[in-house]
Coordinates of C-alpha atoms and ligand atoms in Angstrom, one line a residue:
M11 CA 33.0 29.0 -2.6
V12 CA 31.7 30.8 -5.3
F13 CA 31.8 30.3 -9.3
P14 CA 34.1 29.7 -10.8
E15 CA 36.1 28.1 -8.0
Y16 CA 32.9 25.9 -7.2
R17 CA 31.5 24.3 -10.1
P18 CA 28.4 21.7 -9.4
R19 CA 28.8 20.4 -13.2
R20 CA 32.3 18.5 -12.5
M21 CA 30.7 16.0 -10.6
R22 CA 28.1 15.4 -13.3
R23 CA 30.3 14.7 -16.1
N24 CA 29.8 11.5 -16.4
E25 CA 27.9 8.4 -15.0
A26 CA 30.4 7.2 -13.0
F27 CA 30.7 10.7 -10.7
R28 CA 26.7 10.9 -10.8
S29 CA 26.8 7.3 -9.6
M30 CA 29.3 7.8 -7.0
I31 CA 27.7 10.9 -5.4
R32 CA 23.9 9.7 -6.1
E33 CA 21.9 10.7 -2.7
T34 CA 19.1 8.0 -2.8
H35 CA 19.0 4.4 -4.0
L36 CA 15.8 2.3 -5.0
S37 CA 15.7 -1.4 -3.5
A38 CA 13.4 -4.4 -4.6
S39 CA 13.6 -5.3 -0.8
Q40 CA 11.5 -2.0 0.2
F41 CA 9.1 -2.3 -2.4
I42 CA 5.5 -4.2 -1.4
Y43 CA 3.2 -5.2 -4.3
P44 CA -0.1 -5.4 -4.1
L45 CA -1.9 -8.5 -5.4
F46 CA -6.1 -8.4 -5.7
V47 CA -7.1 -12.3 -5.2
M48 CA -10.3 -13.3 -6.6
P49 CA -12.9 -16.7 -6.5
G50 CA -12.4 -19.6 -9.0
K51 CA -9.7 -20.9 -11.0
N52 CA -7.3 -20.3 -13.7
K53 CA -8.6 -16.6 -13.1
R54 CA -6.4 -14.1 -14.8
E55 CA -8.7 -11.0 -15.5
P56 CA -7.0 -7.7 -16.4
I57 CA -7.7 -4.2 -14.9
P58 CA -8.4 -1.7 -17.3
S59 CA -7.7 1.3 -15.4
M60 CA -4.8 -0.6 -14.2
P61 CA -2.8 -1.9 -17.3
G62 CA -0.6 -4.8 -16.4
V63 CA -2.4 -5.3 -13.3
F64 CA -4.5 -8.4 -12.9
R65 CA -7.1 -10.2 -10.7
I66 CA -5.9 -13.7 -9.9
S67 CA -7.4 -16.6 -8.7
I68 CA -6.0 -18.7 -5.6
D69 CA -3.9 -21.4 -7.6
Q70 CA -2.0 -18.5 -9.4
L71 CA -0.4 -17.4 -6.6
A72 CA 2.4 -19.7 -6.6
Q73 CA 3.9 -18.2 -9.7
E74 CA 3.2 -14.5 -9.0
A75 CA 5.1 -15.3 -6.1
K76 CA 7.7 -17.0 -7.6
E77 CA 8.7 -14.2 -10.0
C78 CA 8.4 -11.7 -7.1
L79 CA 11.1 -13.5 -5.0
S80 CA 13.0 -13.8 -8.6
L81 CA 13.0 -10.0 -8.9
G82 CA 14.3 -9.7 -5.3
I83 CA 10.8 -8.5 -4.2
N84 CA 10.1 -10.2 -0.9
S85 CA 6.4 -8.9 0.2
V86 CA 3.2 -8.9 -0.7
I87 CA 0.0 -6.7 0.1
L88 CA -3.2 -8.8 -0.4
F89 CA -6.8 -7.3 -1.4
G90 CA -9.8 -10.0 -1.7
L91 CA -13.1 -10.0 -3.4
P92 CA -14.9 -12.3 -1.7
E93 CA -17.6 -14.6 -3.2
K94 CA -20.6 -12.9 -1.2
K95 CA -20.8 -9.2 0.3
D96 CA -22.9 -8.5 3.6
A97 CA -23.8 -5.5 5.5
M98 CA -21.2 -6.5 8.0
G99 CA -18.7 -7.2 6.3
S100 CA -18.5 -11.0 7.6
G101 CA -16.3 -12.2 4.8
A102 CA -13.5 -10.7 6.1
H103 CA -13.0 -12.6 8.9
K104 CA -14.2 -15.7 7.5
G105 CA -11.6 -18.7 8.3
D106 CA -12.3 -19.7 5.1
G107 CA -12.6 -16.6 3.5
I108 CA -10.6 -15.5 0.0
I109 CA -7.8 -13.7 1.7
Q110 CA -7.5 -16.7 4.3
R111 CA -7.2 -19.2 1.4
A112 CA -4.4 -17.1 -0.5
I113 CA -2.5 -16.7 3.0
K114 CA -2.5 -20.5 3.2
E115 CA -1.8 -20.8 -0.4
L116 CA 1.3 -18.5 -0.6
K117 CA 2.8 -19.3 3.0
N118 CA 2.8 -23.1 1.4
K119 CA 4.3 -22.8 -2.0
A120 CA 6.5 -20.0 -1.1
P121 CA 7.1 -19.4 2.8
E122 CA 10.0 -17.3 2.2
L123 CA 7.8 -14.7 0.9
M124 CA 6.6 -12.4 3.3
V125 CA 2.7 -11.9 3.5
V126 CA 1.1 -8.7 4.3
T127 CA -2.9 -8.3 4.5
D128 CA -4.9 -4.9 4.3
V129 CA -7.2 -5.0 6.4
C130 CA -10.4 -3.4 6.0
L131 CA -14.2 -4.0 5.5
C132 CA -15.1 -2.3 2.2
E133 CA -14.4 -5.2 -0.2
Y134 CA -17.1 -7.3 2.3
T135 CA -19.6 -4.7 2.8
D136 CA -22.3 -4.7 0.2
H137 CA -22.9 -0.8 1.0
G138 CA -18.8 -0.5 0.2
H139 CA -17.9 1.7 3.2
C140 CA -15.0 0.4 5.7
G141 CA -17.1 0.0 8.2
C142 CA -20.6 -1.0 9.7
I143 CA -23.7 1.0 9.1
I144 CA -25.8 2.0 12.1
D145 CA -28.0 5.1 11.6
N146 CA -26.4 6.2 8.6
D147 CA -23.6 6.4 9.3
V148 CA -20.2 4.4 9.4
D149 CA -19.9 3.4 13.1
N150 CA -16.4 3.7 14.9
D151 CA -16.7 1.6 17.8
A152 CA -19.0 -1.1 16.5
T153 CA -16.9 -1.6 13.7
L154 CA -13.6 -2.0 15.9
E155 CA -14.4 -5.5 17.0
I156 CA -14.9 -6.3 13.6
L157 CA -11.4 -5.5 12.4
A158 CA -10.0 -6.8 15.1
K159 CA -11.7 -10.1 14.3
T160 CA -10.3 -9.8 10.3
A161 CA -6.7 -8.8 11.2
L162 CA -6.4 -12.0 14.1
S163 CA -8.2 -14.6 11.0
H164 CA -5.4 -13.6 9.1
A165 CA -2.5 -14.0 11.6
K166 CA -4.4 -17.4 12.2
A167 CA -4.1 -17.9 8.5
G168 CA -0.4 -17.2 8.4
A169 CA 0.1 -13.5 7.4
D170 CA 3.2 -12.0 8.4
M171 CA 2.2 -8.6 9.1
V172 CA -1.5 -7.0 8.8
A173 CA -1.9 -3.3 7.4
P174 CA -5.3 -1.7 8.6
S175 CA -6.5 0.8 6.2
D176 CA -10.1 1.6 7.4
M177 CA -9.3 4.8 9.5
M178 CA -11.4 4.2 12.4
D179 CA -10.5 5.4 15.4
G180 CA -8.6 3.4 17.8
R181 CA -7.8 0.5 15.8
I182 CA -4.7 0.3 16.4
A183 CA -5.1 -0.5 20.1
E184 CA -7.7 -3.0 19.0
I185 CA -6.1 -5.2 16.9
R186 CA -2.7 -5.0 18.8
A187 CA -4.9 -6.1 22.1
A188 CA -6.6 -8.9 19.9
L189 CA -3.0 -10.2 18.9
D190 CA -1.4 -10.1 21.5
E191 CA -4.4 -12.0 23.7
N192 CA -3.9 -14.6 21.0
N193 CA 0.1 -15.3 21.1
Y194 CA 0.2 -13.5 17.7
E195 CA 2.6 -10.6 19.5
S196 CA 5.1 -11.1 17.1
I197 CA 2.9 -10.1 13.9
P198 CA 3.7 -6.4 13.8
I199 CA 1.1 -3.9 12.5
M200 CA 2.0 -1.5 9.2
S201 CA -0.6 1.3 10.2
Y202 CA -2.2 3.3 7.3
A203 CA -1.7 6.1 9.8
V204 CA -2.3 9.1 7.3
K205 CA -4.7 8.0 4.8
Y206 CA -6.5 11.2 2.8
A207 CA -10.1 11.1 1.6
S208 CA -8.4 11.0 -1.8
S209 CA -9.4 10.6 -5.6
F210 CA -6.3 8.8 -6.6
Y211 CA -8.2 5.4 -5.4
G212 CA -10.6 5.5 -8.5
P213 CA -8.8 2.4 -10.2
F214 CA -8.4 0.4 -7.2
R215 CA -11.9 0.6 -6.0
D216 CA -12.8 -0.7 -9.7
A217 CA -10.6 -3.5 -9.3
A218 CA -11.3 -4.3 -5.2
D219 CA -15.0 -3.8 -6.5
C220 CA -15.0 -1.3 -3.0
S221 CA -16.7 1.8 -4.1
P222 CA -19.2 3.2 -1.0
Q223 CA -22.8 3.0 -2.6
F224 CA -23.9 6.2 -0.5
G225 CA -21.9 8.9 0.3
D226 CA -18.1 9.1 0.2
R227 CA -15.0 8.3 3.0
R228 CA -14.5 12.0 4.1
S229 CA -15.9 11.3 7.3
Y230 CA -13.3 8.9 8.4
Q231 CA -10.4 9.4 5.4
M232 CA -8.2 12.4 6.0
D233 CA -9.2 16.0 4.4
P234 CA -6.5 16.7 1.7
A235 CA -5.8 20.0 3.0
N236 CA -4.6 19.0 6.4
S237 CA -1.2 18.0 7.6
R238 CA -0.8 19.0 11.2
E239 CA -3.9 16.8 12.0
A240 CA -1.5 14.0 9.8
M241 CA 1.0 14.2 12.8
R242 CA -1.6 13.8 15.2
E243 CA -3.0 10.9 13.5
A244 CA 0.4 9.2 13.5
T245 CA 1.3 10.0 17.1
L246 CA -2.1 8.1 17.8
D247 CA -0.9 5.2 16.1
V248 CA 2.4 4.6 17.6
E249 CA 1.3 5.4 21.3
E250 CA -1.6 2.5 20.0
G251 CA 1.4 0.1 19.3
A252 CA 1.8 0.3 15.5
D253 CA 5.2 -0.6 13.9
I254 CA 5.4 1.4 10.8
L255 CA 3.7 4.4 9.7
M256 CA 2.4 4.5 6.0
V257 CA 1.1 7.8 4.3
K258 CA -1.4 7.2 1.2
P259 CA -1.3 8.2 -1.4
A260 CA 2.5 9.1 -2.1
V261 CA 3.4 11.9 -4.8
A262 CA 0.9 14.3 -4.0
Y263 CA 1.5 14.2 -0.2
L264 CA 5.5 13.9 -0.2
D265 CA 5.4 17.0 2.5
I266 CA 3.8 14.6 4.6
I267 CA 6.1 11.8 3.8
S268 CA 8.7 14.2 4.8
K269 CA 7.3 15.6 7.8
L270 CA 6.8 12.0 9.4
R271 CA 10.6 11.1 8.6
D272 CA 11.8 14.2 10.6
E273 CA 8.8 13.7 13.8
F274 CA 9.1 9.6 14.4
D275 CA 11.7 7.1 14.4
L276 CA 10.1 4.6 13.4
P277 CA 10.0 2.7 9.6
V278 CA 8.2 4.9 7.2
A279 CA 5.8 3.4 4.1
A280 CA 4.5 5.2 1.3
Y281 CA 1.7 4.0 -0.9
H282 CA 1.9 4.8 -4.4
V283 CA -1.7 4.4 -5.4
S284 CA -3.8 3.1 -7.9
G285 CA -4.7 6.6 -9.6
E286 CA -0.9 7.5 -9.7
Y287 CA 0.3 4.4 -11.5
A288 CA -2.7 5.1 -14.0
M289 CA -2.0 8.4 -14.7
I290 CA 2.0 7.3 -15.8
K291 CA 0.6 4.5 -17.3
A292 CA -2.0 6.4 -19.4
A293 CA 0.5 9.2 -20.2
E294 CA 3.0 6.5 -21.4
E295 CA 0.3 4.8 -23.8
K296 CA -0.1 8.1 -25.6
G297 CA 3.6 8.7 -25.9
W298 CA 3.3 11.7 -24.0
I299 CA 6.3 11.0 -21.5
D300 CA 8.7 8.1 -21.0
G301 CA 6.7 5.8 -18.5
P302 CA 9.9 3.5 -17.3
R303 CA 12.0 7.1 -16.7
V304 CA 8.8 8.6 -15.2
M305 CA 8.4 5.6 -12.8
E306 CA 11.7 5.5 -12.1
E307 CA 11.6 9.6 -11.0
T308 CA 8.4 9.1 -9.4
L309 CA 9.2 6.0 -7.1
L310 CA 13.1 8.1 -6.4
S311 CA 11.3 11.1 -5.2
I312 CA 8.8 9.0 -2.8
K313 CA 12.5 7.4 -1.1
R314 CA 13.9 11.0 -1.2
A315 CA 11.1 12.5 0.7
G316 CA 12.1 10.1 3.5
A317 CA 9.7 6.5 2.8
D318 CA 11.7 3.3 3.7
I319 CA 8.9 1.2 2.1
I320 CA 6.8 2.0 -0.8
I321 CA 4.3 0.2 -2.1
T322 CA 3.7 0.0 -5.6
Y323 CA 2.3 -1.6 -8.8
F324 CA 5.4 -0.7 -10.2
A325 CA 7.6 -2.8 -8.2
K326 CA 8.1 -5.6 -10.6
D327 CA 8.8 -3.2 -13.6
M328 CA 11.0 -1.5 -11.3
A329 CA 12.6 -4.3 -9.7
R330 CA 13.5 -5.6 -13.3
R331 CA 14.9 -1.8 -14.4
L332 CA 17.1 -2.0 -11.3
R333 CA 18.4 -5.4 -13.0
G334 CA 19.1 -3.6 -15.6
Ligands
LIG21 C1 -9.5 -0.1 1.7 C2 -8.4 0.3 0.6 C3 -8.1 1.2 -0.4 C4 -7.0 1.5 -0.9 C5 -6.2 0.4 -0.4 N1 -7.0 0.1 0.4 C6 -9.3 1.9 -1.0 C7 -9.8 2.7 -0.4 O1 -9.8 3.2 0.6 O2 -10.9 3.7 -1.0 C8 -6.6 2.0 -2.5 C9 -5.3 1.3 -3.2 C10 -5.2 2.3 -3.9 O3 -5.7 3.0 -4.6 O4 -4.3 1.7 -5.0 N2 -9.9 0.8 2.2

């Protein structure tokens, strides 16, 4: 069928036609909203490189939860700023640690909200790496035990799902075993399966105060140049028991999201990260782009590439836009 018999423009004539044939839809129920939790009371600190995002104290969580739920956002992912850091990141698995208290508060005040936790040590180590250091290197196997302890402490506090973001080898199996041994076999693992050593995490590291104090994360996070290796990482995580596979960042890695969607039958999540958010906000502030439209187009592209779930700082803004 060629012109003039077929005219694609016929179906673009008005919004009724356009919306009738629209292939991809965003839904607030598939967003996960990140929250940064800090010590203190009545705290709501703006994060300069992430306009509209705040570090909040535990007493502010109930309000956030209500706002999310009222917008149709059913889940949040928690990041913590501990009071103290040490070489082993022991604050990550303290029974009364910042995240453990935040989980309890949320489960207490808004039980219907799904609480996901980021399982990593970089916010808790004084050197800022995602594992413990032995002989000047992030030691993989020594870190596994601490990660499993951390995930277990989150489950004990009431977390609905854990999301390991450290990129140590074998951590999904270790965490799954620890959860199962302690009767948390029903708590799923959303694995940051394909996490690149990306410069798009800059604003997050300001927000969560977790920049490495020496070196960088390239010995454990993936090389941005690699795609076949992403499939290998995801395969390992599936074999080890992951329930959801995540790709991170999102927009610079849409090809990877699409490949994962084709190769695996698990739900795929994508993390639209801090730098991706900040760039849109900055260009909007300069008046160079229409921020809300670029936000929608960006999130649609992530969905179209194949992601089911999107972790995004735009969750509330986009949910409001969807409500018109
Ligand atoms: C912890 C972690 C990071 C992000 C999520 N979990 C930072 C990092 O790996 O350096 C980044 C999220 C974002 O940029 O929005 N390891």
